[in-house]
PDB file of C-alpha atoms in Angstrom:
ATOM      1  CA  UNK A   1     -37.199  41.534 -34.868  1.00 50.00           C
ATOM      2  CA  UNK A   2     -40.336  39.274 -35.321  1.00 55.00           C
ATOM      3  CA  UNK A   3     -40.719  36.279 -32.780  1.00 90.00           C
ATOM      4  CA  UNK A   4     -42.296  34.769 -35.692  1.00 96.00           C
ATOM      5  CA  UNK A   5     -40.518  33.150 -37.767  1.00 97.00           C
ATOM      6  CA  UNK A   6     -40.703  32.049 -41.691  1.00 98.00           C
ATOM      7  CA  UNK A   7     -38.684  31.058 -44.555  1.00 97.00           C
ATOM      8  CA  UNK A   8     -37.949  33.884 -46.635  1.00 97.00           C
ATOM      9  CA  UNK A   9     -38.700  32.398 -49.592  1.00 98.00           C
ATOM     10  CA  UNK A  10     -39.853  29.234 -50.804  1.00 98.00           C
ATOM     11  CA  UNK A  11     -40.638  27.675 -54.924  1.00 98.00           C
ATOM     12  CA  UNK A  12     -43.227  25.792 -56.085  1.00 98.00           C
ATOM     13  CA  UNK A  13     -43.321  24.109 -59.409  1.00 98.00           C
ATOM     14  CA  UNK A  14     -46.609  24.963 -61.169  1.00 97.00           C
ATOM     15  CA  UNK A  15     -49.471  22.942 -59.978  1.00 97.00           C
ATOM     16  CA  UNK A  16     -47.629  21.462 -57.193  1.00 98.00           C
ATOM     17  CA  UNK A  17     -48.170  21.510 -53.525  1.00 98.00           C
ATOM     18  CA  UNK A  18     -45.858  23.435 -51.540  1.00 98.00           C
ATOM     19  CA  UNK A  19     -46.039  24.356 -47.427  1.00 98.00           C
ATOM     20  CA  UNK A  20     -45.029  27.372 -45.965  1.00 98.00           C
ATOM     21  CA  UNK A  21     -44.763  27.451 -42.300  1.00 98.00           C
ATOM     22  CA  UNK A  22     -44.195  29.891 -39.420  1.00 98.00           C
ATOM     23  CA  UNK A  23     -42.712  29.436 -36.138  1.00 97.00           C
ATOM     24  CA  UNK A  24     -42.855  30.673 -33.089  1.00 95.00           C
ATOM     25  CA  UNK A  25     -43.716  29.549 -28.959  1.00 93.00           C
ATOM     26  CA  UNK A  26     -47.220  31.927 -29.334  1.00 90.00           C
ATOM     27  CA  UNK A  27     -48.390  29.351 -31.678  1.00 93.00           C
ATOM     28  CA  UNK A  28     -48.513  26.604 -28.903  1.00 91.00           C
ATOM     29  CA  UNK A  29     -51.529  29.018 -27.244  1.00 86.00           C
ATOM     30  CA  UNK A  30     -53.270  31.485 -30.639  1.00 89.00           C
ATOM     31  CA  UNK A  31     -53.939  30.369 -33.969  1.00 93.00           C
ATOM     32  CA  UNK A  32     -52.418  31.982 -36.874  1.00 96.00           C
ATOM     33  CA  UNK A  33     -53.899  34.547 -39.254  1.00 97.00           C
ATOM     34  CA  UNK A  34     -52.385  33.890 -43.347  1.00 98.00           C
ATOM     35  CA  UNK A  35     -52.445  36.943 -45.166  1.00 98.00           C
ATOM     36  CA  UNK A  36     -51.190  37.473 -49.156  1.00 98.00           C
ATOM     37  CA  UNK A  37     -49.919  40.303 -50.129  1.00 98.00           C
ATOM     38  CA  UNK A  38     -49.009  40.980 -53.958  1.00 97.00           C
ATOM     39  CA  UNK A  39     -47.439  43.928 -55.096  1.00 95.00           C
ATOM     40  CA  UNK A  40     -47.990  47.058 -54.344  1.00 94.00           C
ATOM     41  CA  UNK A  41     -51.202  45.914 -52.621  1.00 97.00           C
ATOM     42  CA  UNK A  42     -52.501  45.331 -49.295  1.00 98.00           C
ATOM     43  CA  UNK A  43     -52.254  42.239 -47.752  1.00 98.00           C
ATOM     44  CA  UNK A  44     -55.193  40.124 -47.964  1.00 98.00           C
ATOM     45  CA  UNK A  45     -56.579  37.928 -45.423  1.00 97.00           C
ATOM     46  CA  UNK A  46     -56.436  33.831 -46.379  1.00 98.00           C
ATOM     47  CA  UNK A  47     -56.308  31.870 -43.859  1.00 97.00           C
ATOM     48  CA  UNK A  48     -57.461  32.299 -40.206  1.00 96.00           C
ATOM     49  CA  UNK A  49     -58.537  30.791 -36.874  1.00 93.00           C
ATOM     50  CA  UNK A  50     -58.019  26.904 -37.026  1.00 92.00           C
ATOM     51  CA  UNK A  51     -58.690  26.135 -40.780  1.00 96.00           C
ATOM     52  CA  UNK A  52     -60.854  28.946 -42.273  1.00 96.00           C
ATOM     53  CA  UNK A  53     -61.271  30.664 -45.316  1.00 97.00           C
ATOM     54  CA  UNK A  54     -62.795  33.936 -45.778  1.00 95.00           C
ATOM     55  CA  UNK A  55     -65.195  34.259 -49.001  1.00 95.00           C
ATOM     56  CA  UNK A  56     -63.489  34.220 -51.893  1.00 96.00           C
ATOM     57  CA  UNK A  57     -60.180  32.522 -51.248  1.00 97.00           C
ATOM     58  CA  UNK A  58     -59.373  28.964 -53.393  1.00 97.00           C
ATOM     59  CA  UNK A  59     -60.149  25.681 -51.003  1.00 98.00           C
ATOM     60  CA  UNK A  60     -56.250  25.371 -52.697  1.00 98.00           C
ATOM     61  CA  UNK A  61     -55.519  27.572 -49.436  1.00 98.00           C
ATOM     62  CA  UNK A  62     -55.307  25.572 -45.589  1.00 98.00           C
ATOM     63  CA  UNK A  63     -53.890  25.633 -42.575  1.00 97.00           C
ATOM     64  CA  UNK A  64     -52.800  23.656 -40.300  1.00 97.00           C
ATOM     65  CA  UNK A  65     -50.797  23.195 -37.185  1.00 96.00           C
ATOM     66  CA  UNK A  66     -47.865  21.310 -34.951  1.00 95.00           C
ATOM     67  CA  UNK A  67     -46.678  22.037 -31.388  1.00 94.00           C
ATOM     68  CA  UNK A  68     -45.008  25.946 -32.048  1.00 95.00           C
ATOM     69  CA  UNK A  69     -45.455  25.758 -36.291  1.00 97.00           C
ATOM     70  CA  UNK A  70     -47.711  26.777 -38.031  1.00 97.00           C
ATOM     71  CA  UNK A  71     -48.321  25.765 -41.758  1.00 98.00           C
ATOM     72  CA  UNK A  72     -49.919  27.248 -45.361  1.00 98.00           C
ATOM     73  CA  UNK A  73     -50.100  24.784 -47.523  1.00 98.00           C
ATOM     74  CA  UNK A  74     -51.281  25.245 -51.002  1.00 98.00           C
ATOM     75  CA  UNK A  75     -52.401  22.176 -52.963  1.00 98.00           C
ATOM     76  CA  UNK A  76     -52.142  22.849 -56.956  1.00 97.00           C
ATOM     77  CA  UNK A  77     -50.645  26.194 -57.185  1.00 98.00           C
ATOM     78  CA  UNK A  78     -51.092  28.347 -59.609  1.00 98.00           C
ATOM     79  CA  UNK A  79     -49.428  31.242 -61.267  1.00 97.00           C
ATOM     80  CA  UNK A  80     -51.467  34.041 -58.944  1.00 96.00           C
ATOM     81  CA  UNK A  81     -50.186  32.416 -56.137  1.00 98.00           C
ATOM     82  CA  UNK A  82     -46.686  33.923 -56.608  1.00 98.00           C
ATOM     83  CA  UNK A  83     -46.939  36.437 -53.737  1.00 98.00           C
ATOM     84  CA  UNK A  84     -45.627  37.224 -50.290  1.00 98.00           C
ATOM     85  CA  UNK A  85     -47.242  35.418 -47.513  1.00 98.00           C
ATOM     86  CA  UNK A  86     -47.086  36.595 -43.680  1.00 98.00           C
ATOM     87  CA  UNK A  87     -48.315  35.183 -40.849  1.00 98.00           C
ATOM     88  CA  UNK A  88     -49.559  36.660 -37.536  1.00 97.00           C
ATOM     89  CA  UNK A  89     -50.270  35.821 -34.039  1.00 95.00           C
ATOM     90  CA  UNK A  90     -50.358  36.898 -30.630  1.00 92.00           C
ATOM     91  CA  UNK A  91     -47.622  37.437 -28.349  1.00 88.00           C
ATOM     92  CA  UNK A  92     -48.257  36.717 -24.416  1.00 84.00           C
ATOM     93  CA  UNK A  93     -49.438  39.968 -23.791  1.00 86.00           C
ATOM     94  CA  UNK A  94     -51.925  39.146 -26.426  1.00 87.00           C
ATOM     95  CA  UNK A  95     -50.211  41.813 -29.027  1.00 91.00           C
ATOM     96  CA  UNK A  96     -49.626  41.441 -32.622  1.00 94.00           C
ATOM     97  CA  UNK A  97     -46.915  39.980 -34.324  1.00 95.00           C
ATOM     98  CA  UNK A  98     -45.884  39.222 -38.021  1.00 97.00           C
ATOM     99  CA  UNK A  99     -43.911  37.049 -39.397  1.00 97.00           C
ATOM    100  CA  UNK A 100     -40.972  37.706 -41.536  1.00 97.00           C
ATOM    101  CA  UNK A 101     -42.687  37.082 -44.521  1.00 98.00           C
ATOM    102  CA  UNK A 102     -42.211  34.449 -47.424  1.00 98.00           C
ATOM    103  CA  UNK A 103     -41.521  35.272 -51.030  1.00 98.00           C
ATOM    104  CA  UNK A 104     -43.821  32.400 -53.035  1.00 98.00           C
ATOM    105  CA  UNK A 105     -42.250  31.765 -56.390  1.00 98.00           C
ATOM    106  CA  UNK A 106     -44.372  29.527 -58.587  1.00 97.00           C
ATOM    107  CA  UNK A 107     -41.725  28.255 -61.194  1.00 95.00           C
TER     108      UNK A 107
ATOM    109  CA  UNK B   1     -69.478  47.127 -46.180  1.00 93.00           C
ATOM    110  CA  UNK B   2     -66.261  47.743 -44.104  1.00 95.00           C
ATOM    111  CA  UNK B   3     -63.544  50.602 -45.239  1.00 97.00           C
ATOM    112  CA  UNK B   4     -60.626  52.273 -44.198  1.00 98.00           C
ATOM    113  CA  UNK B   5     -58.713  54.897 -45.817  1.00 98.00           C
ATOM    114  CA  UNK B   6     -55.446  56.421 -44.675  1.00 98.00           C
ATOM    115  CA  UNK B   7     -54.591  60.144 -44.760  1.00 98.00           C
ATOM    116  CA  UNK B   8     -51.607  61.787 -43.987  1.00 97.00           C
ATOM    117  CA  UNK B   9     -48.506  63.655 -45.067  1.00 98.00           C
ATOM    118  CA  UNK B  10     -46.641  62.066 -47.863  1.00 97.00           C
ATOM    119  CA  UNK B  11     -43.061  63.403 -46.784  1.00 98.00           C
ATOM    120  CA  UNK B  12     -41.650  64.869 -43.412  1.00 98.00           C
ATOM    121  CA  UNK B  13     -38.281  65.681 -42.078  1.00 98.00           C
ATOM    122  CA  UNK B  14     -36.124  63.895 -39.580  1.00 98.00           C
ATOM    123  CA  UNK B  15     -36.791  64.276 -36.136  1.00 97.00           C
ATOM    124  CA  UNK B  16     -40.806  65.920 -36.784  1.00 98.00           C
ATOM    125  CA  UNK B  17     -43.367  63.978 -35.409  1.00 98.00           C
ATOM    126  CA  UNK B  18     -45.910  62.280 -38.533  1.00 98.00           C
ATOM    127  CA  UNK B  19     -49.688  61.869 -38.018  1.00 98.00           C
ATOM    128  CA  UNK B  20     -51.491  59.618 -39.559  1.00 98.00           C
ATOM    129  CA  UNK B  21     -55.452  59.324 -39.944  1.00 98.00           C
ATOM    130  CA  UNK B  22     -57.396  56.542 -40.425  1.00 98.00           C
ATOM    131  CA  UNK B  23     -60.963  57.471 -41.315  1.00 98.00           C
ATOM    132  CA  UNK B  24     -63.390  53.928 -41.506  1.00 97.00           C
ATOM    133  CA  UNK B  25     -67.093  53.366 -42.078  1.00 96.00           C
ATOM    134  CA  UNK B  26     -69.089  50.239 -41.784  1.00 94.00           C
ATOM    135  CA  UNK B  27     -68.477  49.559 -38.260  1.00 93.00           C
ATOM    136  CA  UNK B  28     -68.080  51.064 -34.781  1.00 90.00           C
ATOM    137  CA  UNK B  29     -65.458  51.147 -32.390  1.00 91.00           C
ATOM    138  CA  UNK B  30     -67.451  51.371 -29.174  1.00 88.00           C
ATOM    139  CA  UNK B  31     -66.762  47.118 -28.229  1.00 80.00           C
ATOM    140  CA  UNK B  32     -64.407  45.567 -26.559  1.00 79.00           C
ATOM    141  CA  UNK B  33     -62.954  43.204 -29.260  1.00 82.00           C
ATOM    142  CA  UNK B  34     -63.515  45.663 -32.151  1.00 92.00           C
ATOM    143  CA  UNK B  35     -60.287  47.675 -32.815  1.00 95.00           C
ATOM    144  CA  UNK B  36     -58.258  49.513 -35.795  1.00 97.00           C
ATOM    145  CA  UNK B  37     -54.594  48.973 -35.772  1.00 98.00           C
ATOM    146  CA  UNK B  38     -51.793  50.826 -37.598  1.00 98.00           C
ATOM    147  CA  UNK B  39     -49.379  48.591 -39.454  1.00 98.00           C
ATOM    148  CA  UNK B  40     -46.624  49.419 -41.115  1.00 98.00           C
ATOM    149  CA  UNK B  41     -44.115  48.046 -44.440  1.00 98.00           C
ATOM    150  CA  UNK B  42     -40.876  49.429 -45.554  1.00 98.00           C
ATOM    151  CA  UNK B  43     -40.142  49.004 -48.900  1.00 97.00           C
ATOM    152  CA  UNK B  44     -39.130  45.581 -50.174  1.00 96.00           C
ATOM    153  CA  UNK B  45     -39.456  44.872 -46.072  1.00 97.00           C
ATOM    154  CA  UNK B  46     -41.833  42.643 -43.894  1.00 97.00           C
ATOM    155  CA  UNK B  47     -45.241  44.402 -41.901  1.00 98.00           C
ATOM    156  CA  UNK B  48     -44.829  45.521 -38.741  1.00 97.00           C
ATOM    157  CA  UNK B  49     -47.601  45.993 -36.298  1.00 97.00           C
ATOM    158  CA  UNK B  50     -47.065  49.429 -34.605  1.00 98.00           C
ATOM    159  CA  UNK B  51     -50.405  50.428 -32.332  1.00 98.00           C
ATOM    160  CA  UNK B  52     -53.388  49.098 -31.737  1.00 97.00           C
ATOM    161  CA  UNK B  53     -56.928  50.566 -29.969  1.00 96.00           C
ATOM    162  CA  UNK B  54     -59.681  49.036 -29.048  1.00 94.00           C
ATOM    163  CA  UNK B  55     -63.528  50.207 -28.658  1.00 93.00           C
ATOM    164  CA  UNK B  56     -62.809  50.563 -24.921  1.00 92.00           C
ATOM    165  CA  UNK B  57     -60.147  52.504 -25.453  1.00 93.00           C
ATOM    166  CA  UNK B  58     -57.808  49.917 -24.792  1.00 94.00           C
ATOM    167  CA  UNK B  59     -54.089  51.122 -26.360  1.00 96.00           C
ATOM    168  CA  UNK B  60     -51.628  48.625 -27.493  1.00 96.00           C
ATOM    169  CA  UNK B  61     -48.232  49.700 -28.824  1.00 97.00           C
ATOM    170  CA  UNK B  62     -45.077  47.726 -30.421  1.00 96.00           C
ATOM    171  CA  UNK B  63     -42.479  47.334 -27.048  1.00 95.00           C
ATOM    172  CA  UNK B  64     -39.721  48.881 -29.874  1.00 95.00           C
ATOM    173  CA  UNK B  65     -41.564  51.597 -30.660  1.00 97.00           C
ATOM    174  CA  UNK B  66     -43.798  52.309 -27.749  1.00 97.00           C
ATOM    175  CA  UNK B  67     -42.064  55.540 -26.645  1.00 98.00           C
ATOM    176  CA  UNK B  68     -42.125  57.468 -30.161  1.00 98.00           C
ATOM    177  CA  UNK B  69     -46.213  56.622 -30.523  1.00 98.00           C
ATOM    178  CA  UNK B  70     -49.720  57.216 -29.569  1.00 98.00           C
ATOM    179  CA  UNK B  71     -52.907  56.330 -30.677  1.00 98.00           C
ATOM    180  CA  UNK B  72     -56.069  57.444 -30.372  1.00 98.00           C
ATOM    181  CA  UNK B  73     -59.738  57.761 -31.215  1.00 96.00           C
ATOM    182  CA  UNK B  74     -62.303  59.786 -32.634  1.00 94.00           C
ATOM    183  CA  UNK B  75     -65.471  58.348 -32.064  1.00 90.00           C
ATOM    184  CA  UNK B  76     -68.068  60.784 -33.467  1.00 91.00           C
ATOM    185  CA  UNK B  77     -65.565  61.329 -36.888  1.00 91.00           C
ATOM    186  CA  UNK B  78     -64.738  57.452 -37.302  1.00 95.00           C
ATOM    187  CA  UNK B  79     -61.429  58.247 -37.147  1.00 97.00           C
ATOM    188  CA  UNK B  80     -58.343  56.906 -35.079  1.00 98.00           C
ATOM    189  CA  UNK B  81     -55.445  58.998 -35.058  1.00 98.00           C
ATOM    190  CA  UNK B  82     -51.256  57.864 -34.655  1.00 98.00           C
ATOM    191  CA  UNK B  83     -48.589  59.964 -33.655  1.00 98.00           C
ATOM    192  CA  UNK B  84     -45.141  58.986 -34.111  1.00 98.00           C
ATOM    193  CA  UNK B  85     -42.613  61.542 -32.737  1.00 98.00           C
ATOM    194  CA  UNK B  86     -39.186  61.933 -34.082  1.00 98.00           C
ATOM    195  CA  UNK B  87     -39.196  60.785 -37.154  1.00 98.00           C
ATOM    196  CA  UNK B  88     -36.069  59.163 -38.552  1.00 98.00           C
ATOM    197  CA  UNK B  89     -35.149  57.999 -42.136  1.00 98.00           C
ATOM    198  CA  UNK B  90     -35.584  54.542 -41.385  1.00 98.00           C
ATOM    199  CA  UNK B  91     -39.164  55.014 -40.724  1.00 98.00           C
ATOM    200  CA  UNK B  92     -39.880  55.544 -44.538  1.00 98.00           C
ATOM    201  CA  UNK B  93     -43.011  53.144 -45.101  1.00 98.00           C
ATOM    202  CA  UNK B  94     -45.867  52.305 -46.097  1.00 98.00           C
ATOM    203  CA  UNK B  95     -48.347  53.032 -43.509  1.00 98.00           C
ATOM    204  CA  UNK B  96     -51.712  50.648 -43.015  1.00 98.00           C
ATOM    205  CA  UNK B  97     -54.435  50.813 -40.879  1.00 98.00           C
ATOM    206  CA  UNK B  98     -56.787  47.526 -40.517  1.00 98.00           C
ATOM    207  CA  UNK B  99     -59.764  46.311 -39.246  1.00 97.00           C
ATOM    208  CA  UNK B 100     -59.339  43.944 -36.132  1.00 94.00           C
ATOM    209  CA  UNK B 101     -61.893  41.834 -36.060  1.00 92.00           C
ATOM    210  CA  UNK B 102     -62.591  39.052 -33.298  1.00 87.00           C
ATOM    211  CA  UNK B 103     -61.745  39.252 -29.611  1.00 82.00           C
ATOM    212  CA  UNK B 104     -58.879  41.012 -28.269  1.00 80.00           C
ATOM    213  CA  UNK B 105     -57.136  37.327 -27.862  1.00 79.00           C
ATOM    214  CA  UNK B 106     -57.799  35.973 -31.054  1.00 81.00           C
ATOM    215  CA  UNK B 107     -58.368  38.795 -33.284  1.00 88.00           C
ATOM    216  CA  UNK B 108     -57.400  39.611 -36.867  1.00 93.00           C
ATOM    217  CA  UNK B 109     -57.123  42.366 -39.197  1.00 96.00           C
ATOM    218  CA  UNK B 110     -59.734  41.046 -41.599  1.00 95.00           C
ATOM    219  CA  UNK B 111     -59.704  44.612 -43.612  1.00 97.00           C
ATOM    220  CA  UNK B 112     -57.356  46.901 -44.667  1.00 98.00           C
ATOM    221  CA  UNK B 113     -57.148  50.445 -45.942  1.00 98.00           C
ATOM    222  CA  UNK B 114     -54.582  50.577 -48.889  1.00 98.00           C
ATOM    223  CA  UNK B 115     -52.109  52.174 -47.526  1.00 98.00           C
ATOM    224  CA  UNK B 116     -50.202  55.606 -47.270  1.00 98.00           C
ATOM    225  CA  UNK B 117     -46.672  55.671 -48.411  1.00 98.00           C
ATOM    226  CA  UNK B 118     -44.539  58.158 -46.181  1.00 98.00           C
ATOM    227  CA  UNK B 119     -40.872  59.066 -46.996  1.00 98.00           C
ATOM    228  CA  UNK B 120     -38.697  60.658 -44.258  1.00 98.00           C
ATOM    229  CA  UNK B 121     -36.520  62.759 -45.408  1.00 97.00           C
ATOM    230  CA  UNK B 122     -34.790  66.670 -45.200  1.00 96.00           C
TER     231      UNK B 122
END
């Protein structure tokens, strides 16, 4: 089971700003890494370090964080945005871990 | 240009052992922070991080799954290799390997092959 934890699913009326967060103690010492993944694809990286965006991805897409949470918010979303979204950290032993994932419905 | 591709059987039986190759380009994993992982995604399920190896040969493995895997490397070919040993039905998946970029503390898989589905089953 992941130490990270996350919603597993979360709604969003079109255009609206919705916040999906992850929890978890490795958050009070490593950032968070935001990945997409739509179906039958790989995920796809969105959001990592502090606040940063790799080429390509919507300013729509930050980050942000709060003692052991960390958060995705996206401002205006918009029908592509319907997706699953995982995050990932570090453990203590400075291993991997995911998040359970969270199904983005964009109504 | 980073890539990875994934390679491996598409179906075993319970209790064989699966290997899995990852053949990349675009990068070398002789440093310290650079490292391919192996990642995996049942269907309709969340990603789990299996194994991970660094450029120093550094081996990282999920604590649940450490005893059933290894990883390993293949410098000259670009290719890192995982071994999981008894395979079980539950293990059916879609199998990634990615790009871990950054420092072993604050790295992330920044690329990803696009996956190798794998069904487990007599």
């Amino acid at each position: 089971s992941s130490e990270l934890t996350q919603d597993p699913a979360v709604s969003v009326a079109l255009g609206q700003t919705v916040r999906i967060t992850c929890q978890g103690d490795s958050l009070r010492g490593y950032y968070a890494t935001w990945y997409q993944q739509e179906p039958g694809q790989a995920p796809v990286v969105i959001i990592y370090g502090k606040n940063n965006r790799p080429s390509g991805i919507p300013a729509r897409f930050s980050g942000s964080y709060s003692g052991n949470t960390a958060s995705l918010t996206i401002t205006g979303a918009q029908a592509d945005d319907e997706a699953d979204y995982y995050c990932h950290s570090r453990d203590s032993r400075g291993n991997p871990e995911f998040g359970g994932g969270t199904k983005l419905t964009v109504l | 240009q980073i890539t990875l591709e994934e390679s491996g059987p598409t179906l075993v039986k319970p209790t064989q052992t699966l290997t899995l190759t990852c053949t990349f380009s675009g990068f070398s994993l002789r440093a310290s922070g650079v490292g391919v992982a192996w990642i995996r995604q049942p269907p309709g399920k969340a990603l789990e991080w299996l194994a991970l190896i660094y450029g120093d040969d550094d081996k990282r493995y999920s604590p649940s799954l450490a005893s059933r895997l290894t990883i390993a490397k293949d410098t000259s070919n670009s290719q890192v290799v995982l071994r999981m040993t008894n395979m079980d039905p539950v293990d059916t998946a879609t199998y990634y390997c990615a790009h871990n970029y950054g420092s072993k503390i604050v790295g992330y898989f920044d690329l990803w092959g696009r996956g190798t589905l794998v069904a487990v089953s007599s």
